PDB file of C-alpha atoms in Angstrom:
ATOM      1  CA  SER A   1      17.994  -9.569   0.197  1.00  0.00           C
ATOM      2  CA  GLN A   2      15.403  -7.921  -1.796  1.00  0.00           C
ATOM      3  CA  THR A   3      15.269  -4.565  -2.579  1.00  0.00           C
ATOM      4  CA  ILE A   4      12.912  -1.951  -4.527  1.00  0.00           C
ATOM      5  CA  HIS A   5      14.200   1.124  -6.449  1.00  0.00           C
ATOM      6  CA  GLN A   6      11.855   3.720  -7.428  1.00  0.00           C
ATOM      7  CA  TRP A   7      12.959   6.984  -9.235  1.00  0.00           C
ATOM      8  CA  PRO A   8      12.878   9.857  -9.517  1.00  0.00           C
ATOM      9  CA  ALA A   9      12.035  10.873  -5.762  1.00  0.00           C
ATOM     10  CA  THR A  10      10.404  14.158  -7.172  1.00  0.00           C
ATOM     11  CA  LEU A  11       9.492  15.345 -10.528  1.00  0.00           C
ATOM     12  CA  VAL A  12       7.851  18.798 -11.720  1.00  0.00           C
ATOM     13  CA  GLN A  13       6.484  18.288 -15.301  1.00  0.00           C
ATOM     14  CA  PRO A  14       4.333  20.606 -17.295  1.00  0.00           C
ATOM     15  CA  VAL A  15       0.808  19.927 -18.462  1.00  0.00           C
ATOM     16  CA  GLY A  16       0.796  17.930 -21.577  1.00  0.00           C
ATOM     17  CA  SER A  17       4.543  16.613 -21.263  1.00  0.00           C
ATOM     18  CA  PRO A  18       4.983  13.042 -21.072  1.00  0.00           C
ATOM     19  CA  LEU A  19       6.094  10.940 -17.951  1.00  0.00           C
ATOM     20  CA  SER A  20       7.970   7.943 -17.279  1.00  0.00           C
ATOM     21  CA  LEU A  21       8.483   6.370 -13.866  1.00  0.00           C
ATOM     22  CA  GLU A  22      10.714   3.329 -13.333  1.00  0.00           C
ATOM     23  CA  CYS A  23      10.642   0.866 -10.583  1.00  0.00           C
ATOM     24  CA  THR A  24      12.997  -2.122 -10.336  1.00  0.00           C
ATOM     25  CA  VAL A  25      13.115  -4.920  -7.782  1.00  0.00           C
ATOM     26  CA  GLU A  26      16.232  -6.923  -6.814  1.00  0.00           C
ATOM     27  CA  GLY A  27      16.719 -10.127  -5.243  1.00  0.00           C
ATOM     28  CA  THR A  28      13.614 -12.007  -6.245  1.00  0.00           C
ATOM     29  CA  SER A  29      11.846 -13.374  -9.125  1.00  0.00           C
ATOM     30  CA  ASN A  30       8.365 -13.350 -10.764  1.00  0.00           C
ATOM     31  CA  PRO A  31       6.997 -10.767  -8.229  1.00  0.00           C
ATOM     32  CA  ASN A  32       3.757  -9.216  -8.399  1.00  0.00           C
ATOM     33  CA  LEU A  33       4.211  -5.682  -9.080  1.00  0.00           C
ATOM     34  CA  TYR A  34       2.182  -2.813  -8.402  1.00  0.00           C
ATOM     35  CA  TRP A  35       1.601   0.999  -9.053  1.00  0.00           C
ATOM     36  CA  TYR A  36      -0.323   3.211  -6.569  1.00  0.00           C
ATOM     37  CA  ARG A  37      -1.087   6.734  -6.419  1.00  0.00           C
ATOM     38  CA  GLN A  38      -1.848   8.568  -3.212  1.00  0.00           C
ATOM     39  CA  ALA A  39      -3.461  12.009  -3.339  1.00  0.00           C
ATOM     40  CA  ALA A  40      -2.803  14.461  -0.504  1.00  0.00           C
ATOM     41  CA  GLY A  41      -3.972  13.198   2.736  1.00  0.00           C
ATOM     42  CA  ARG A  42      -5.937  10.328   1.096  1.00  0.00           C
ATOM     43  CA  GLY A  43      -5.456   6.530   0.654  1.00  0.00           C
ATOM     44  CA  LEU A  44      -3.726   4.360  -1.824  1.00  0.00           C
ATOM     45  CA  GLN A  45      -5.437   3.946  -5.020  1.00  0.00           C
ATOM     46  CA  LEU A  46      -4.409   0.879  -7.037  1.00  0.00           C
ATOM     47  CA  LEU A  47      -3.497   2.021 -10.644  1.00  0.00           C
ATOM     48  CA  PHE A  48      -2.029  -1.167 -12.192  1.00  0.00           C
ATOM     49  CA  TYR A  49      -0.753  -4.460 -11.098  1.00  0.00           C
ATOM     50  CA  SER A  50       1.188  -7.011 -12.842  1.00  0.00           C
ATOM     51  CA  VAL A  51       1.518 -10.983 -12.178  1.00  0.00           C
ATOM     52  CA  GLY A  52       4.227 -11.311 -15.233  1.00  0.00           C
ATOM     53  CA  ILE A  53       6.126 -10.092 -18.018  1.00  0.00           C
ATOM     54  CA  GLY A  54       3.695  -8.056 -20.239  1.00  0.00           C
ATOM     55  CA  GLN A  55       0.873  -8.983 -18.076  1.00  0.00           C
ATOM     56  CA  ILE A  56      -0.705  -5.733 -16.841  1.00  0.00           C
ATOM     57  CA  SER A  57      -4.344  -5.044 -15.271  1.00  0.00           C
ATOM     58  CA  SER A  58      -5.584  -1.614 -15.172  1.00  0.00           C
ATOM     59  CA  GLU A  59      -7.780  -0.889 -12.028  1.00  0.00           C
ATOM     60  CA  VAL A  60      -9.173   2.481 -12.892  1.00  0.00           C
ATOM     61  CA  PRO A  61      -9.546   4.241 -16.270  1.00  0.00           C
ATOM     62  CA  GLN A  62      -7.234   6.940 -16.547  1.00  0.00           C
ATOM     63  CA  ASN A  63      -4.454   9.029 -18.529  1.00  0.00           C
ATOM     64  CA  LEU A  64      -1.659   6.522 -17.342  1.00  0.00           C
ATOM     65  CA  SER A  65      -0.419   3.322 -18.532  1.00  0.00           C
ATOM     66  CA  ALA A  66       2.097   0.753 -17.288  1.00  0.00           C
ATOM     67  CA  SER A  67       4.452  -1.679 -18.885  1.00  0.00           C
ATOM     68  CA  ARG A  68       6.440  -4.624 -17.640  1.00  0.00           C
ATOM     69  CA  PRO A  69       9.352  -5.195 -19.975  1.00  0.00           C
ATOM     70  CA  GLN A  70      11.330  -7.525 -17.813  1.00  0.00           C
ATOM     71  CA  ASP A  71      10.377  -9.519 -14.891  1.00  0.00           C
ATOM     72  CA  ARG A  72      11.656  -7.216 -12.131  1.00  0.00           C
ATOM     73  CA  GLN A  73      10.997  -3.864 -13.884  1.00  0.00           C
ATOM     74  CA  PHE A  74       7.650  -1.989 -13.963  1.00  0.00           C
ATOM     75  CA  ILE A  75       7.229   1.369 -15.589  1.00  0.00           C
ATOM     76  CA  LEU A  76       4.410   3.887 -15.447  1.00  0.00           C
ATOM     77  CA  SER A  77       3.908   6.357 -18.193  1.00  0.00           C
ATOM     78  CA  SER A  78       1.852   9.085 -19.843  1.00  0.00           C
ATOM     79  CA  LYS A  79       2.037  10.475 -23.172  1.00  0.00           C
ATOM     80  CA  LYS A  80       0.497  13.792 -22.136  1.00  0.00           C
ATOM     81  CA  LEU A  81       0.201  14.865 -18.386  1.00  0.00           C
ATOM     82  CA  LEU A  82      -2.829  16.324 -16.898  1.00  0.00           C
ATOM     83  CA  LEU A  83      -3.099  18.394 -13.668  1.00  0.00           C
ATOM     84  CA  SER A  84      -5.042  15.897 -12.134  1.00  0.00           C
ATOM     85  CA  ASP A  85      -2.299  13.413 -12.429  1.00  0.00           C
ATOM     86  CA  SER A  86      -0.365  15.346  -9.725  1.00  0.00           C
ATOM     87  CA  GLY A  87       0.208  13.005  -6.709  1.00  0.00           C
ATOM     88  CA  PHE A  88       2.488  10.635  -4.733  1.00  0.00           C
ATOM     89  CA  TYR A  89       3.114   7.419  -6.682  1.00  0.00           C
ATOM     90  CA  LEU A  90       4.344   4.327  -5.027  1.00  0.00           C
ATOM     91  CA  CYS A  91       5.649   0.989  -6.536  1.00  0.00           C
ATOM     92  CA  ALA A  92       5.424  -1.941  -4.586  1.00  0.00           C
ATOM     93  CA  TRP A  93       5.967  -5.983  -5.014  1.00  0.00           C
ATOM     94  CA  ASP A  94       5.054  -8.923  -3.234  1.00  0.00           C
ATOM     95  CA  ARG A  95       5.441 -12.708  -3.962  1.00  0.00           C
ATOM     96  CA  GLY A  96       2.069 -12.932  -5.365  1.00  0.00           C
ATOM     97  CA  LEU A  97       1.476 -15.856  -2.753  1.00  0.00           C
ATOM     98  CA  LEU A  98      -0.990 -16.054   0.052  1.00  0.00           C
ATOM     99  CA  ASN A  99      -0.024 -14.520   3.389  1.00  0.00           C
ATOM    100  CA  THR A 100       3.042 -12.623   2.328  1.00  0.00           C
ATOM    101  CA  GLU A 101       3.937  -9.093   2.759  1.00  0.00           C
ATOM    102  CA  ALA A 102       4.229  -6.282   0.252  1.00  0.00           C
ATOM    103  CA  PHE A 103       7.306  -4.046   0.041  1.00  0.00           C
ATOM    104  CA  PHE A 104       7.437  -0.460  -1.245  1.00  0.00           C
ATOM    105  CA  GLY A 105       9.492   1.875  -2.824  1.00  0.00           C
ATOM    106  CA  GLN A 106      10.089   5.353  -1.353  1.00  0.00           C
ATOM    107  CA  GLY A 107       7.798   7.128  -4.021  1.00  0.00           C
ATOM    108  CA  THR A 108       7.741   9.617  -6.470  1.00  0.00           C
ATOM    109  CA  ARG A 109       6.108  13.071  -5.772  1.00  0.00           C
ATOM    110  CA  LEU A 110       4.737  14.230  -9.112  1.00  0.00           C
ATOM    111  CA  THR A 111       3.495  17.798  -9.436  1.00  0.00           C
ATOM    112  CA  VAL A 112       2.088  18.879 -12.763  1.00  0.00           C
ATOM    113  CA  VAL A 113       2.199  22.545 -13.436  1.00  0.00           C
TER     114      VAL A 113
ATOM    115  CA  SER B   1     -12.960   0.504  -5.500  1.00  0.00           C
ATOM    116  CA  GLN B   2     -11.507   0.636  -1.861  1.00  0.00           C
ATOM    117  CA  GLN B   3     -11.781  -2.599  -0.135  1.00  0.00           C
ATOM    118  CA  GLY B   4     -10.784  -1.459   3.527  1.00  0.00           C
ATOM    119  CA  GLU B   5     -12.026   1.407   5.345  1.00  0.00           C
ATOM    120  CA  GLU B   6     -10.128   2.650   8.405  1.00  0.00           C
ATOM    121  CA  ASP B   7     -11.877   4.484  11.265  1.00  0.00           C
ATOM    122  CA  PRO B   8     -11.176   7.152  12.501  1.00  0.00           C
ATOM    123  CA  GLN B   9      -9.588   9.113   9.775  1.00  0.00           C
ATOM    124  CA  ALA B  10      -7.465  11.041  12.271  1.00  0.00           C
ATOM    125  CA  LEU B  11      -6.635  10.159  15.850  1.00  0.00           C
ATOM    126  CA  SER B  12      -4.728  12.544  18.259  1.00  0.00           C
ATOM    127  CA  ILE B  13      -3.446  11.095  21.533  1.00  0.00           C
ATOM    128  CA  GLN B  14      -0.673  11.746  24.225  1.00  0.00           C
ATOM    129  CA  GLU B  15       2.363   9.918  24.667  1.00  0.00           C
ATOM    130  CA  GLY B  16       2.035   6.940  26.868  1.00  0.00           C
ATOM    131  CA  GLU B  17      -1.852   6.372  25.851  1.00  0.00           C
ATOM    132  CA  ASN B  18      -2.983   3.416  23.750  1.00  0.00           C
ATOM    133  CA  ALA B  19      -4.147   4.129  20.108  1.00  0.00           C
ATOM    134  CA  THR B  20      -6.987   2.018  18.556  1.00  0.00           C
ATOM    135  CA  MET B  21      -7.711   2.126  14.919  1.00  0.00           C
ATOM    136  CA  ASN B  22     -10.174   0.043  13.048  1.00  0.00           C
ATOM    137  CA  CYS B  23     -10.683  -1.336   9.573  1.00  0.00           C
ATOM    138  CA  SER B  24     -13.777  -2.716   7.937  1.00  0.00           C
ATOM    139  CA  TYR B  25     -13.915  -4.578   4.465  1.00  0.00           C
ATOM    140  CA  LYS B  26     -16.621  -5.672   2.141  1.00  0.00           C
ATOM    141  CA  THR B  27     -15.658  -9.197   0.849  1.00  0.00           C
ATOM    142  CA  SER B  28     -13.983 -12.383   1.927  1.00  0.00           C
ATOM    143  CA  ILE B  29     -10.260 -12.271   2.459  1.00  0.00           C
ATOM    144  CA  ASN B  30      -7.479 -14.484   2.825  1.00  0.00           C
ATOM    145  CA  ASN B  31      -5.415 -12.159   5.130  1.00  0.00           C
ATOM    146  CA  LEU B  32      -5.401  -8.669   6.478  1.00  0.00           C
ATOM    147  CA  GLN B  33      -2.501  -6.603   6.735  1.00  0.00           C
ATOM    148  CA  TRP B  34      -1.562  -3.361   8.488  1.00  0.00           C
ATOM    149  CA  TYR B  35       1.100  -1.042   7.378  1.00  0.00           C
ATOM    150  CA  ARG B  36       2.326   2.230   8.482  1.00  0.00           C
ATOM    151  CA  GLN B  37       3.610   5.228   6.242  1.00  0.00           C
ATOM    152  CA  ASN B  38       5.701   8.104   7.533  1.00  0.00           C
ATOM    153  CA  SER B  39       4.923  11.511   5.927  1.00  0.00           C
ATOM    154  CA  GLY B  40       6.119  11.245   2.232  1.00  0.00           C
ATOM    155  CA  ARG B  41       7.605   7.871   2.503  1.00  0.00           C
ATOM    156  CA  GLY B  42       6.669   4.558   1.364  1.00  0.00           C
ATOM    157  CA  LEU B  43       4.691   1.968   3.309  1.00  0.00           C
ATOM    158  CA  VAL B  44       6.146  -0.370   5.813  1.00  0.00           C
ATOM    159  CA  HIS B  45       4.410  -3.795   6.718  1.00  0.00           C
ATOM    160  CA  LEU B  46       3.745  -4.048  10.183  1.00  0.00           C
ATOM    161  CA  ILE B  47       1.711  -7.362  10.751  1.00  0.00           C
ATOM    162  CA  LEU B  48      -0.211  -9.869   8.877  1.00  0.00           C
ATOM    163  CA  ILE B  49      -3.221 -11.620  10.347  1.00  0.00           C
ATOM    164  CA  ARG B  50      -4.673 -14.717   8.342  1.00  0.00           C
ATOM    165  CA  SER B  51      -8.255 -15.118   8.002  1.00  0.00           C
ATOM    166  CA  ASN B  52      -8.411 -18.175  10.300  1.00  0.00           C
ATOM    167  CA  GLU B  53      -6.597 -16.104  13.146  1.00  0.00           C
ATOM    168  CA  ARG B  54      -8.442 -13.979  15.583  1.00  0.00           C
ATOM    169  CA  GLU B  55      -5.613 -12.059  17.468  1.00  0.00           C
ATOM    170  CA  LYS B  56      -2.017 -11.598  16.853  1.00  0.00           C
ATOM    171  CA  HIS B  57       0.650  -9.714  18.809  1.00  0.00           C
ATOM    172  CA  SER B  58       3.914  -7.866  17.723  1.00  0.00           C
ATOM    173  CA  GLY B  59       5.739  -6.049  20.224  1.00  0.00           C
ATOM    174  CA  ARG B  60       3.530  -3.138  21.364  1.00  0.00           C
ATOM    175  CA  LEU B  61       1.185  -4.002  18.534  1.00  0.00           C
ATOM    176  CA  ARG B  62      -2.210  -6.008  18.708  1.00  0.00           C
ATOM    177  CA  VAL B  63      -4.265  -6.908  15.864  1.00  0.00           C
ATOM    178  CA  THR B  64      -7.558  -8.326  15.942  1.00  0.00           C
ATOM    179  CA  LEU B  65      -9.723  -9.885  13.100  1.00  0.00           C
ATOM    180  CA  ASP B  66     -13.400 -10.436  13.244  1.00  0.00           C
ATOM    181  CA  THR B  67     -14.477 -12.223   9.862  1.00  0.00           C
ATOM    182  CA  SER B  68     -17.930 -12.516  11.052  1.00  0.00           C
ATOM    183  CA  LYS B  69     -18.227  -8.758  11.069  1.00  0.00           C
ATOM    184  CA  LYS B  70     -15.447  -8.162   8.503  1.00  0.00           C
ATOM    185  CA  SER B  71     -13.646  -6.039  10.739  1.00  0.00           C
ATOM    186  CA  SER B  72     -10.145  -5.641  12.292  1.00  0.00           C
ATOM    187  CA  SER B  73      -8.426  -3.511  14.963  1.00  0.00           C
ATOM    188  CA  LEU B  74      -4.812  -2.329  15.348  1.00  0.00           C
ATOM    189  CA  LEU B  75      -3.989  -1.343  19.110  1.00  0.00           C
ATOM    190  CA  ILE B  76      -0.623   0.451  19.749  1.00  0.00           C
ATOM    191  CA  THR B  77       0.055   0.233  23.422  1.00  0.00           C
ATOM    192  CA  ALA B  78       1.981   2.887  25.264  1.00  0.00           C
ATOM    193  CA  SER B  79       2.465   5.134  22.265  1.00  0.00           C
ATOM    194  CA  ARG B  80       5.453   7.317  21.606  1.00  0.00           C
ATOM    195  CA  ALA B  81       5.995  10.362  19.523  1.00  0.00           C
ATOM    196  CA  ALA B  82       7.903   8.043  16.955  1.00  0.00           C
ATOM    197  CA  ASP B  83       4.620   6.380  16.306  1.00  0.00           C
ATOM    198  CA  THR B  84       3.218   9.321  14.731  1.00  0.00           C
ATOM    199  CA  ALA B  85       2.299   8.291  11.062  1.00  0.00           C
ATOM    200  CA  SER B  86      -0.624   6.973   8.708  1.00  0.00           C
ATOM    201  CA  TYR B  87      -1.729   3.554   9.460  1.00  0.00           C
ATOM    202  CA  PHE B  88      -3.368   1.521   6.552  1.00  0.00           C
ATOM    203  CA  CYS B  89      -5.086  -1.764   6.437  1.00  0.00           C
ATOM    204  CA  ALA B  90      -4.997  -3.953   3.422  1.00  0.00           C
ATOM    205  CA  THR B  91      -6.766  -6.862   2.378  1.00  0.00           C
ATOM    206  CA  VAL B  92      -5.722  -9.798  -0.053  1.00  0.00           C
ATOM    207  CA  LEU B  93      -8.228 -10.459  -2.818  1.00  0.00           C
ATOM    208  CA  ARG B  94      -7.960 -13.621  -4.678  1.00  0.00           C
ATOM    209  CA  ARG B  95      -7.776 -13.292  -8.581  1.00  0.00           C
ATOM    210  CA  GLY B  96      -7.695 -16.740 -10.068  1.00  0.00           C
ATOM    211  CA  SER B  97      -4.398 -18.266  -9.138  1.00  0.00           C
ATOM    212  CA  ASN B  98      -2.839 -14.784  -7.963  1.00  0.00           C
ATOM    213  CA  TYR B  99      -3.560 -12.291  -5.364  1.00  0.00           C
ATOM    214  CA  LYS B 100      -4.110  -8.297  -5.278  1.00  0.00           C
ATOM    215  CA  LEU B 101      -3.477  -6.183  -2.470  1.00  0.00           C
ATOM    216  CA  THR B 102      -5.818  -3.358  -1.804  1.00  0.00           C
ATOM    217  CA  PHE B 103      -5.512  -0.781   0.714  1.00  0.00           C
ATOM    218  CA  GLY B 104      -7.947   1.439   2.799  1.00  0.00           C
ATOM    219  CA  LYS B 105      -7.790   5.216   3.041  1.00  0.00           C
ATOM    220  CA  GLY B 106      -5.878   5.205   6.243  1.00  0.00           C
ATOM    221  CA  THR B 107      -5.703   6.582   9.722  1.00  0.00           C
ATOM    222  CA  LEU B 108      -3.552   9.564  10.676  1.00  0.00           C
ATOM    223  CA  LEU B 109      -2.190   9.114  14.145  1.00  0.00           C
ATOM    224  CA  THR B 110      -0.630  12.102  15.664  1.00  0.00           C
ATOM    225  CA  VAL B 111       1.053  11.230  19.324  1.00  0.00           C
ATOM    226  CA  ASN B 112       1.853  14.371  21.319  1.00  0.00           C
ATOM    227  CA  PRO B 113       5.056  14.455  23.478  1.00  0.00           C
TER     228      PRO B 113
END
């Protein structure tokens, strides 16, 4: 069966520090991978999505970047965090096919102080 | 930009009542999906309706899709306190040969015991 792992669950980082959130998927190959951010009480904002290794599409200009060094690994990074980077970050995957569902990790609560 | 917009933003009902949430979208879609999110957790897929379908059932859930009005509704019958969560619609947009999943802002449903 397929599983998705996202870590850490919570993170408190000072302004200006770097960030690295990791997401891995098991049990499938060549998934679409997604990073979403959810501000408190708000909807999901799509940050990045990837249809293959090294292929990253950015949805919004921001202080973050994403990489996909392996087929089932998706990393969200920042060189210098801003206060506005605080939020709930969710990784997800789907099969990149029509009429299939997406599967989500449990999320990372990032607080920049 | 957000593709789906849920309405209402928040809904509070009593246990046993039905809950109806609506979603509107802007562009043509391949399918529309509904997800549920418990507070501070990842999203869980509930149901998918294809663009050529008008209604779909799954247990206490009923989803309708009106592509002429670019809208969908999610009905939860005989609600329970455990149904308390945020509900999101998501649309699949085609990008070349691949597909991207975009979410609305969600409806926060509170079911009072």
